[in-house]
Amino acid sequence: MGFPKNFLWGGAVAANQCEGAYLEDGKGLSVPDMLLGGDVNTPRTFLPKTDEIAFYPSHEAIDFYHRYKEDIALFAEMGFTVFRLSINWGRIYPNGDDEEPNEEGLAFYDAVFDECEKHGIEPLVTLCHYEIPWNIVTKYGGFSNREVIDLFVKYARTCFERYKDKVKYWLTFNEINIPCMHAGGIGPLYGLGIMEEEDIQSDHHIPLTELKYNLQRTFEGLHNEFVASALAVKLGHEINPDFMIGNMIAHETTYPLTPNPKDVLACMNVDDLHNNFCGDVQVRGEYPSFMWRYFKENGIDTSFITEEDKKILKEGTVDMYTFSYYMTNCVTVDEKAEKIGGNMSMGAKNPYLKASDWGWQIDPDGLRYTLNVLHGRYPHTPLMVVENGFGAFDVVEEDGSIHDEYRINYFRPHIEAMREAIEDGVPLIGYTTWGPIDLVSAGTGQYAKRYGFIYVDRHDDGTGDFSRSKKDSFDWYKKVIASNGEDL
Ligand code: BG6
């Protein structure tokens, strides 16, 4: 059987990680513009007052803002039929609460979508990929404030109306479940624009891992975001009934470290909170039962979940379930078990898996498993893998070539796993690899953590001329797409 004929093949980026031009043509500051880079051992830091001397990677990123034509042409050369990108909210509403949208920002995305159309590429657009306008953080308290629901819906309306004939595939919030993933302030800041006042007012660098965290505010904020997302889905369908609007979950598949039933139950709880909770709300339109227990046991007052909101959630369920998949982790009650993981999540080390240089455990079989589990959970919903990829250090040879067979070796079995899942009966409709072109890492703020098939000459010390070149994986992915996933 293999991949269906009209399977969507492509790659995914986020505005803040590729565009740069952070204040150009009327754009306002957004959360990533306030963050400095780190590395695998050093968390990114928040530096409140943008400092002229410090190096903020998102400010120039890879300069996609000025080079999108060249980049989209390279994607087209690889045969992309879909390109996932985000609209930077702060380009459209620079402060998040402006009366009128910024025409220059709107025109930029018109030009990008026109370029995609020229090459026969379908855009898949995320409305908010960790890009909440900074003014919404400081003035409103991010999504913990219900007023932000209306601000987001207004922004969504502007985008839907403007691009209704250019964009069919939409996602509301990137990795909406990130705030549930760890007891640290990164998730609430990235996902919800929530930062405690004391941190906002600070005048020194704060490692993101040390940001203050308030459970009640986090879950209230997440609820408001669910409502905003559901209202946007409903509105989108009114504006164009052909829209396919999805959620987006960071799926961090978990296994019990041992067959000890205590590990199995602990794993179930982590899986429910991290992965299933947000998906259930967005696909089924209601809070899953296990969350009521969680709220009770964690002393969370749930009066913010009103009857009216419950109705909105029911009416705004998504048309497709999309997710990122990079790795799997184990769960155990044994506190002494060795830990491993990235900058945004940690788990117990799986003795059967190898990991990337950033500690992300490589598990292609886990992708087949995940796809089947998701199909079992949401049997009537099409699925799309909208992020998957391998962050690695690349070496440029003297002749300019880049031999990244490690990247090909990561992708090959993951694509095989998707093919197997399709044979299993999973309705998988598309695949966008993360970072088809090198970009700024969200977790570490590094350029050195490269994902691309296309190399960008830009480095963590701010050097480089932004020129693009093809890695070995470029021709390999081109061949994969040309053969519809047969020739790996
Ligand atoms: C996902 C995000 O979490 O993973 C992306 O949606 C991010 O924005 C990607 O870039 C890879 O993570 P990192 O930390 O390696 O950039």
PDB file of N, CA and C in Angstrom, residues 84 126 128-130 171-182 186-187 190-191 222 225-226 246-254 270-280 282 320-329 343-346 360 366-367 370-371 374 378 384-388 434 442-443:
ATOM      1  N   ARG A  84       5.103  24.153   6.266  1.00  0.00           N
ATOM      2  CA  ARG A  84       4.514  24.654   7.514  1.00  0.00           C
ATOM      3  C   ARG A  84       5.336  25.850   7.992  1.00  0.00           C
ATOM      4  N   THR A 126       0.669  27.986  11.257  1.00  0.00           N
ATOM      5  CA  THR A 126       0.430  28.021  12.703  1.00  0.00           C
ATOM      6  C   THR A 126       0.183  29.475  13.093  1.00  0.00           C
ATOM      7  N   CYS A 128       0.073  30.672  16.207  1.00  0.00           N
ATOM      8  CA  CYS A 128       0.909  31.106  17.325  1.00  0.00           C
ATOM      9  C   CYS A 128       1.933  30.031  17.684  1.00  0.00           C
ATOM     10  N   HIS A 129       3.166  30.287  17.293  1.00  0.00           N
ATOM     11  CA  HIS A 129       4.236  29.319  17.558  1.00  0.00           C
ATOM     12  C   HIS A 129       5.198  29.958  18.565  1.00  0.00           C
ATOM     13  N   TYR A 130       4.842  29.969  19.832  1.00  0.00           N
ATOM     14  CA  TYR A 130       5.668  30.558  20.897  1.00  0.00           C
ATOM     15  C   TYR A 130       5.944  32.045  20.632  1.00  0.00           C
ATOM     16  N   LEU A 171      -3.167  25.683  11.914  1.00  0.00           N
ATOM     17  CA  LEU A 171      -3.035  25.153  13.279  1.00  0.00           C
ATOM     18  C   LEU A 171      -3.186  26.350  14.210  1.00  0.00           C
ATOM     19  N   THR A 172      -3.832  26.166  15.341  1.00  0.00           N
ATOM     20  CA  THR A 172      -4.024  27.311  16.238  1.00  0.00           C
ATOM     21  C   THR A 172      -2.746  27.567  17.050  1.00  0.00           C
ATOM     22  N   PHE A 173      -2.451  26.730  18.046  1.00  0.00           N
ATOM     23  CA  PHE A 173      -1.292  26.968  18.910  1.00  0.00           C
ATOM     24  C   PHE A 173      -0.283  25.828  18.776  1.00  0.00           C
ATOM     25  N   ASN A 174       0.971  26.189  18.593  1.00  0.00           N
ATOM     26  CA  ASN A 174       2.021  25.175  18.553  1.00  0.00           C
ATOM     27  C   ASN A 174       2.188  24.521  19.928  1.00  0.00           C
ATOM     28  N   GLU A 175       2.290  23.204  19.934  1.00  0.00           N
ATOM     29  CA  GLU A 175       2.607  22.449  21.166  1.00  0.00           C
ATOM     30  C   GLU A 175       1.894  23.022  22.378  1.00  0.00           C
ATOM     31  N   ILE A 176       0.567  23.034  22.280  1.00  0.00           N
ATOM     32  CA  ILE A 176      -0.244  23.674  23.331  1.00  0.00           C
ATOM     33  C   ILE A 176      -0.038  23.001  24.696  1.00  0.00           C
ATOM     34  N   ASN A 177       0.447  21.768  24.683  1.00  0.00           N
ATOM     35  CA  ASN A 177       0.602  21.027  25.945  1.00  0.00           C
ATOM     36  C   ASN A 177       1.919  21.307  26.675  1.00  0.00           C
ATOM     37  N   ILE A 178       2.790  22.129  26.087  1.00  0.00           N
ATOM     38  CA  ILE A 178       4.098  22.387  26.704  1.00  0.00           C
ATOM     39  C   ILE A 178       3.975  22.861  28.172  1.00  0.00           C
ATOM     40  N   PRO A 179       2.999  23.717  28.496  1.00  0.00           N
ATOM     41  CA  PRO A 179       2.919  24.162  29.898  1.00  0.00           C
ATOM     42  C   PRO A 179       2.648  23.027  30.895  1.00  0.00           C
ATOM     43  N   CYS A 180       2.140  21.882  30.411  1.00  0.00           N
ATOM     44  CA  CYS A 180       1.855  20.766  31.339  1.00  0.00           C
ATOM     45  C   CYS A 180       3.101  19.934  31.595  1.00  0.00           C
ATOM     46  N   MET A 181       4.152  20.175  30.829  1.00  0.00           N
ATOM     47  CA  MET A 181       5.229  19.185  30.763  1.00  0.00           C
ATOM     48  C   MET A 181       6.223  19.199  31.895  1.00  0.00           C
ATOM     49  N   HIS A 182       6.421  20.332  32.492  1.00  0.00           N
ATOM     50  CA  HIS A 182       7.412  20.328  33.553  1.00  0.00           C
ATOM     51  C   HIS A 182       7.130  21.459  34.516  1.00  0.00           C
ATOM     52  N   ILE A 186       9.334  27.740  31.688  1.00  0.00           N
ATOM     53  CA  ILE A 186       9.491  27.853  30.236  1.00  0.00           C
ATOM     54  C   ILE A 186       8.158  27.634  29.525  1.00  0.00           C
ATOM     55  N   GLY A 187       7.461  26.562  29.919  1.00  0.00           N
ATOM     56  CA  GLY A 187       6.197  26.225  29.249  1.00  0.00           C
ATOM     57  C   GLY A 187       5.194  27.365  29.336  1.00  0.00           C
ATOM     58  N   TYR A 190       6.578  30.362  27.069  1.00  0.00           N
ATOM     59  CA  TYR A 190       6.531  30.105  25.626  1.00  0.00           C
ATOM     60  C   TYR A 190       5.082  29.925  25.141  1.00  0.00           C
ATOM     61  N   GLY A 191       4.364  29.098  25.878  1.00  0.00           N
ATOM     62  CA  GLY A 191       3.045  28.689  25.385  1.00  0.00           C
ATOM     63  C   GLY A 191       1.946  29.688  25.698  1.00  0.00           C
ATOM     64  N   LEU A 222      -4.036  28.027  30.364  1.00  0.00           N
ATOM     65  CA  LEU A 222      -4.202  26.985  29.353  1.00  0.00           C
ATOM     66  C   LEU A 222      -5.679  26.856  28.977  1.00  0.00           C
ATOM     67  N   GLU A 225      -6.600  29.501  26.702  1.00  0.00           N
ATOM     68  CA  GLU A 225      -6.047  29.226  25.365  1.00  0.00           C
ATOM     69  C   GLU A 225      -6.899  28.177  24.626  1.00  0.00           C
ATOM     70  N   PHE A 226      -7.383  27.189  25.360  1.00  0.00           N
ATOM     71  CA  PHE A 226      -8.299  26.204  24.735  1.00  0.00           C
ATOM     72  C   PHE A 226      -9.529  26.916  24.180  1.00  0.00           C
ATOM     73  N   GLY A 246      -6.267  22.372  12.643  1.00  0.00           N
ATOM     74  CA  GLY A 246      -5.802  21.348  13.572  1.00  0.00           C
ATOM     75  C   GLY A 246      -5.273  21.918  14.872  1.00  0.00           C
ATOM     76  N   ASN A 247      -5.098  21.036  15.832  1.00  0.00           N
ATOM     77  CA  ASN A 247      -4.352  21.372  17.049  1.00  0.00           C
ATOM     78  C   ASN A 247      -2.890  21.001  16.792  1.00  0.00           C
ATOM     79  N   MET A 248      -2.034  21.188  17.778  1.00  0.00           N
ATOM     80  CA  MET A 248      -0.643  20.776  17.632  1.00  0.00           C
ATOM     81  C   MET A 248      -0.123  20.406  19.024  1.00  0.00           C
ATOM     82  N   ILE A 249       0.278  19.151  19.139  1.00  0.00           N
ATOM     83  CA  ILE A 249       0.706  18.608  20.436  1.00  0.00           C
ATOM     84  C   ILE A 249       2.172  18.200  20.355  1.00  0.00           C
ATOM     85  N   ALA A 250       2.944  18.543  21.389  1.00  0.00           N
ATOM     86  CA  ALA A 250       4.310  18.009  21.502  1.00  0.00           C
ATOM     87  C   ALA A 250       4.143  16.593  22.059  1.00  0.00           C
ATOM     88  N   HIS A 251       4.207  15.604  21.184  1.00  0.00           N
ATOM     89  CA  HIS A 251       3.938  14.245  21.689  1.00  0.00           C
ATOM     90  C   HIS A 251       5.215  13.607  22.185  1.00  0.00           C
ATOM     91  N   GLU A 252       5.315  13.547  23.485  1.00  0.00           N
ATOM     92  CA  GLU A 252       6.489  12.898  24.040  1.00  0.00           C
ATOM     93  C   GLU A 252       6.069  11.551  24.581  1.00  0.00           C
ATOM     94  N   THR A 253       6.125  10.591  23.705  1.00  0.00           N
ATOM     95  CA  THR A 253       5.663   9.249  24.036  1.00  0.00           C
ATOM     96  C   THR A 253       6.454   8.694  25.219  1.00  0.00           C
ATOM     97  N   THR A 254       5.731   8.029  26.128  1.00  0.00           N
ATOM     98  CA  THR A 254       6.385   7.530  27.344  1.00  0.00           C
ATOM     99  C   THR A 254       6.210   6.017  27.461  1.00  0.00           C
ATOM    100  N   VAL A 270       1.790  10.251  33.629  1.00  0.00           N
ATOM    101  CA  VAL A 270       2.588  11.231  32.878  1.00  0.00           C
ATOM    102  C   VAL A 270       2.024  11.374  31.459  1.00  0.00           C
ATOM    103  N   ASP A 271       1.730  10.235  30.847  1.00  0.00           N
ATOM    104  CA  ASP A 271       1.200  10.251  29.486  1.00  0.00           C
ATOM    105  C   ASP A 271      -0.121  11.036  29.430  1.00  0.00           C
ATOM    106  N   ASP A 272      -0.971  10.812  30.421  1.00  0.00           N
ATOM    107  CA  ASP A 272      -2.258  11.526  30.439  1.00  0.00           C
ATOM    108  C   ASP A 272      -2.062  13.034  30.563  1.00  0.00           C
ATOM    109  N   LEU A 273      -1.235  13.426  31.520  1.00  0.00           N
ATOM    110  CA  LEU A 273      -1.052  14.866  31.747  1.00  0.00           C
ATOM    111  C   LEU A 273      -0.301  15.528  30.594  1.00  0.00           C
ATOM    112  N   HIS A 274       0.767  14.901  30.171  1.00  0.00           N
ATOM    113  CA  HIS A 274       1.610  15.528  29.147  1.00  0.00           C
ATOM    114  C   HIS A 274       0.994  15.441  27.749  1.00  0.00           C
ATOM    115  N   ASN A 275       0.523  14.275  27.389  1.00  0.00           N
ATOM    116  CA  ASN A 275       0.129  14.069  25.986  1.00  0.00           C
ATOM    117  C   ASN A 275      -1.382  14.069  25.748  1.00  0.00           C
ATOM    118  N   ASN A 276      -2.123  13.364  26.623  1.00  0.00           N
ATOM    119  CA  ASN A 276      -3.534  13.119  26.299  1.00  0.00           C
ATOM    120  C   ASN A 276      -4.478  14.263  26.658  1.00  0.00           C
ATOM    121  N   PHE A 277      -4.178  14.935  27.744  1.00  0.00           N
ATOM    122  CA  PHE A 277      -5.082  15.969  28.251  1.00  0.00           C
ATOM    123  C   PHE A 277      -5.457  16.980  27.152  1.00  0.00           C
ATOM    124  N   CYS A 278      -4.467  17.656  26.588  1.00  0.00           N
ATOM    125  CA  CYS A 278      -4.770  18.736  25.635  1.00  0.00           C
ATOM    126  C   CYS A 278      -5.400  18.191  24.353  1.00  0.00           C
ATOM    127  N   GLY A 279      -4.917  17.036  23.915  1.00  0.00           N
ATOM    128  CA  GLY A 279      -5.494  16.431  22.708  1.00  0.00           C
ATOM    129  C   GLY A 279      -6.967  16.118  22.924  1.00  0.00           C
ATOM    130  N   ASP A 280      -7.289  15.571  24.079  1.00  0.00           N
ATOM    131  CA  ASP A 280      -8.686  15.223  24.365  1.00  0.00           C
ATOM    132  C   ASP A 280      -9.571  16.465  24.329  1.00  0.00           C
ATOM    133  N   GLN A 282      -9.136  19.199  22.721  1.00  0.00           N
ATOM    134  CA  GLN A 282      -9.263  19.800  21.385  1.00  0.00           C
ATOM    135  C   GLN A 282      -9.928  18.875  20.356  1.00  0.00           C
ATOM    136  N   MET A 320      -8.237  18.000  12.412  1.00  0.00           N
ATOM    137  CA  MET A 320      -7.117  17.052  12.318  1.00  0.00           C
ATOM    138  C   MET A 320      -6.256  17.197  13.574  1.00  0.00           C
ATOM    139  N   TYR A 321      -5.587  16.108  13.903  1.00  0.00           N
ATOM    140  CA  TYR A 321      -4.699  16.098  15.069  1.00  0.00           C
ATOM    141  C   TYR A 321      -3.281  16.122  14.523  1.00  0.00           C
ATOM    142  N   THR A 322      -2.522  17.158  14.880  1.00  0.00           N
ATOM    143  CA  THR A 322      -1.140  17.194  14.411  1.00  0.00           C
ATOM    144  C   THR A 322      -0.203  17.211  15.620  1.00  0.00           C
ATOM    145  N   PHE A 323       0.996  16.725  15.403  1.00  0.00           N
ATOM    146  CA  PHE A 323       1.918  16.630  16.538  1.00  0.00           C
ATOM    147  C   PHE A 323       3.366  16.642  16.098  1.00  0.00           C
ATOM    148  N   SER A 324       4.234  16.984  17.080  1.00  0.00           N
ATOM    149  CA  SER A 324       5.671  16.866  16.860  1.00  0.00           C
ATOM    150  C   SER A 324       6.132  15.579  17.516  1.00  0.00           C
ATOM    151  N   TYR A 325       7.081  14.945  16.883  1.00  0.00           N
ATOM    152  CA  TYR A 325       7.632  13.696  17.431  1.00  0.00           C
ATOM    153  C   TYR A 325       9.137  13.691  17.195  1.00  0.00           C
ATOM    154  N   TYR A 326       9.877  13.694  18.270  1.00  0.00           N
ATOM    155  CA  TYR A 326      11.341  13.670  18.172  1.00  0.00           C
ATOM    156  C   TYR A 326      11.942  12.468  18.880  1.00  0.00           C
ATOM    157  N   MET A 327      11.330  12.081  20.016  1.00  0.00           N
ATOM    158  CA  MET A 327      11.983  11.138  20.931  1.00  0.00           C
ATOM    159  C   MET A 327      10.933  10.470  21.803  1.00  0.00           C
ATOM    160  N   THR A 328      11.379   9.483  22.574  1.00  0.00           N
ATOM    161  CA  THR A 328      10.520   8.937  23.623  1.00  0.00           C
ATOM    162  C   THR A 328      11.318   8.968  24.928  1.00  0.00           C
ATOM    163  N   ASN A 329      10.605   8.866  26.032  1.00  0.00           N
ATOM    164  CA  ASN A 329      11.244   8.837  27.346  1.00  0.00           C
ATOM    165  C   ASN A 329      10.609   7.753  28.207  1.00  0.00           C
ATOM    166  N   ASN A 343      16.097  20.368  26.645  1.00  0.00           N
ATOM    167  CA  ASN A 343      15.994  21.574  27.454  1.00  0.00           C
ATOM    168  C   ASN A 343      14.569  21.795  27.925  1.00  0.00           C
ATOM    169  N   MET A 344      13.614  21.158  27.248  1.00  0.00           N
ATOM    170  CA  MET A 344      12.226  21.402  27.615  1.00  0.00           C
ATOM    171  C   MET A 344      11.598  20.199  28.329  1.00  0.00           C
ATOM    172  N   SER A 345      12.293  19.070  28.413  1.00  0.00           N
ATOM    173  CA  SER A 345      11.671  17.906  29.043  1.00  0.00           C
ATOM    174  C   SER A 345      12.740  16.903  29.471  1.00  0.00           C
ATOM    175  N   MET A 346      12.393  16.092  30.436  1.00  0.00           N
ATOM    176  CA  MET A 346      13.332  15.087  30.942  1.00  0.00           C
ATOM    177  C   MET A 346      12.572  13.780  31.166  1.00  0.00           C
ATOM    178  N   TRP A 360      18.340  13.663  23.242  1.00  0.00           N
ATOM    179  CA  TRP A 360      17.009  13.290  22.759  1.00  0.00           C
ATOM    180  C   TRP A 360      17.085  11.857  22.248  1.00  0.00           C
ATOM    181  N   GLY A 366       8.939   3.951  18.022  1.00  0.00           N
ATOM    182  CA  GLY A 366       8.003   4.702  18.859  1.00  0.00           C
ATOM    183  C   GLY A 366       7.054   5.550  18.038  1.00  0.00           C
ATOM    184  N   LEU A 367       7.469   5.946  16.843  1.00  0.00           N
ATOM    185  CA  LEU A 367       6.580   6.746  16.000  1.00  0.00           C
ATOM    186  C   LEU A 367       5.427   5.886  15.475  1.00  0.00           C
ATOM    187  N   THR A 370       3.175   5.373  18.388  1.00  0.00           N
ATOM    188  CA  THR A 370       2.427   6.589  18.723  1.00  0.00           C
ATOM    189  C   THR A 370       1.278   6.807  17.742  1.00  0.00           C
ATOM    190  N   LEU A 371       1.559   6.640  16.463  1.00  0.00           N
ATOM    191  CA  LEU A 371       0.516   6.843  15.455  1.00  0.00           C
ATOM    192  C   LEU A 371      -0.659   5.882  15.692  1.00  0.00           C
ATOM    193  N   LEU A 374      -2.583   6.965  18.855  1.00  0.00           N
ATOM    194  CA  LEU A 374      -3.404   8.160  18.595  1.00  0.00           C
ATOM    195  C   LEU A 374      -4.631   7.809  17.762  1.00  0.00           C
ATOM    196  N   TYR A 378      -8.362   8.569  18.854  1.00  0.00           N
ATOM    197  CA  TYR A 378      -9.199   9.499  18.065  1.00  0.00           C
ATOM    198  C   TYR A 378      -9.480   8.855  16.704  1.00  0.00           C
ATOM    199  N   MET A 384      -1.429  14.186  11.330  1.00  0.00           N
ATOM    200  CA  MET A 384      -0.293  14.694  10.558  1.00  0.00           C
ATOM    201  C   MET A 384       0.905  14.836  11.507  1.00  0.00           C
ATOM    202  N   VAL A 385       2.065  14.381  11.055  1.00  0.00           N
ATOM    203  CA  VAL A 385       3.296  14.606  11.819  1.00  0.00           C
ATOM    204  C   VAL A 385       3.857  15.930  11.314  1.00  0.00           C
ATOM    205  N   VAL A 386       3.816  16.968  12.143  1.00  0.00           N
ATOM    206  CA  VAL A 386       4.216  18.286  11.634  1.00  0.00           C
ATOM    207  C   VAL A 386       5.591  18.739  12.139  1.00  0.00           C
ATOM    208  N   GLU A 387       6.250  17.884  12.902  1.00  0.00           N
ATOM    209  CA  GLU A 387       7.657  18.125  13.262  1.00  0.00           C
ATOM    210  C   GLU A 387       8.302  16.793  13.564  1.00  0.00           C
ATOM    211  N   ASN A 388       9.482  16.595  13.012  1.00  0.00           N
ATOM    212  CA  ASN A 388      10.283  15.413  13.296  1.00  0.00           C
ATOM    213  C   ASN A 388      11.639  15.721  12.689  1.00  0.00           C
ATOM    214  N   TRP A 434      11.098  18.884  10.797  1.00  0.00           N
ATOM    215  CA  TRP A 434      11.419  20.142  11.459  1.00  0.00           C
ATOM    216  C   TRP A 434      12.679  20.763  10.853  1.00  0.00           C
ATOM    217  N   ALA A 442      14.688  26.420  19.412  1.00  0.00           N
ATOM    218  CA  ALA A 442      13.766  27.013  20.398  1.00  0.00           C
ATOM    219  C   ALA A 442      14.248  26.709  21.819  1.00  0.00           C
ATOM    220  N   GLY A 443      14.744  25.501  22.014  1.00  0.00           N
ATOM    221  CA  GLY A 443      15.120  25.090  23.363  1.00  0.00           C
ATOM    222  C   GLY A 443      16.399  25.744  23.847  1.00  0.00           C
TER     223      GLY A 443
END
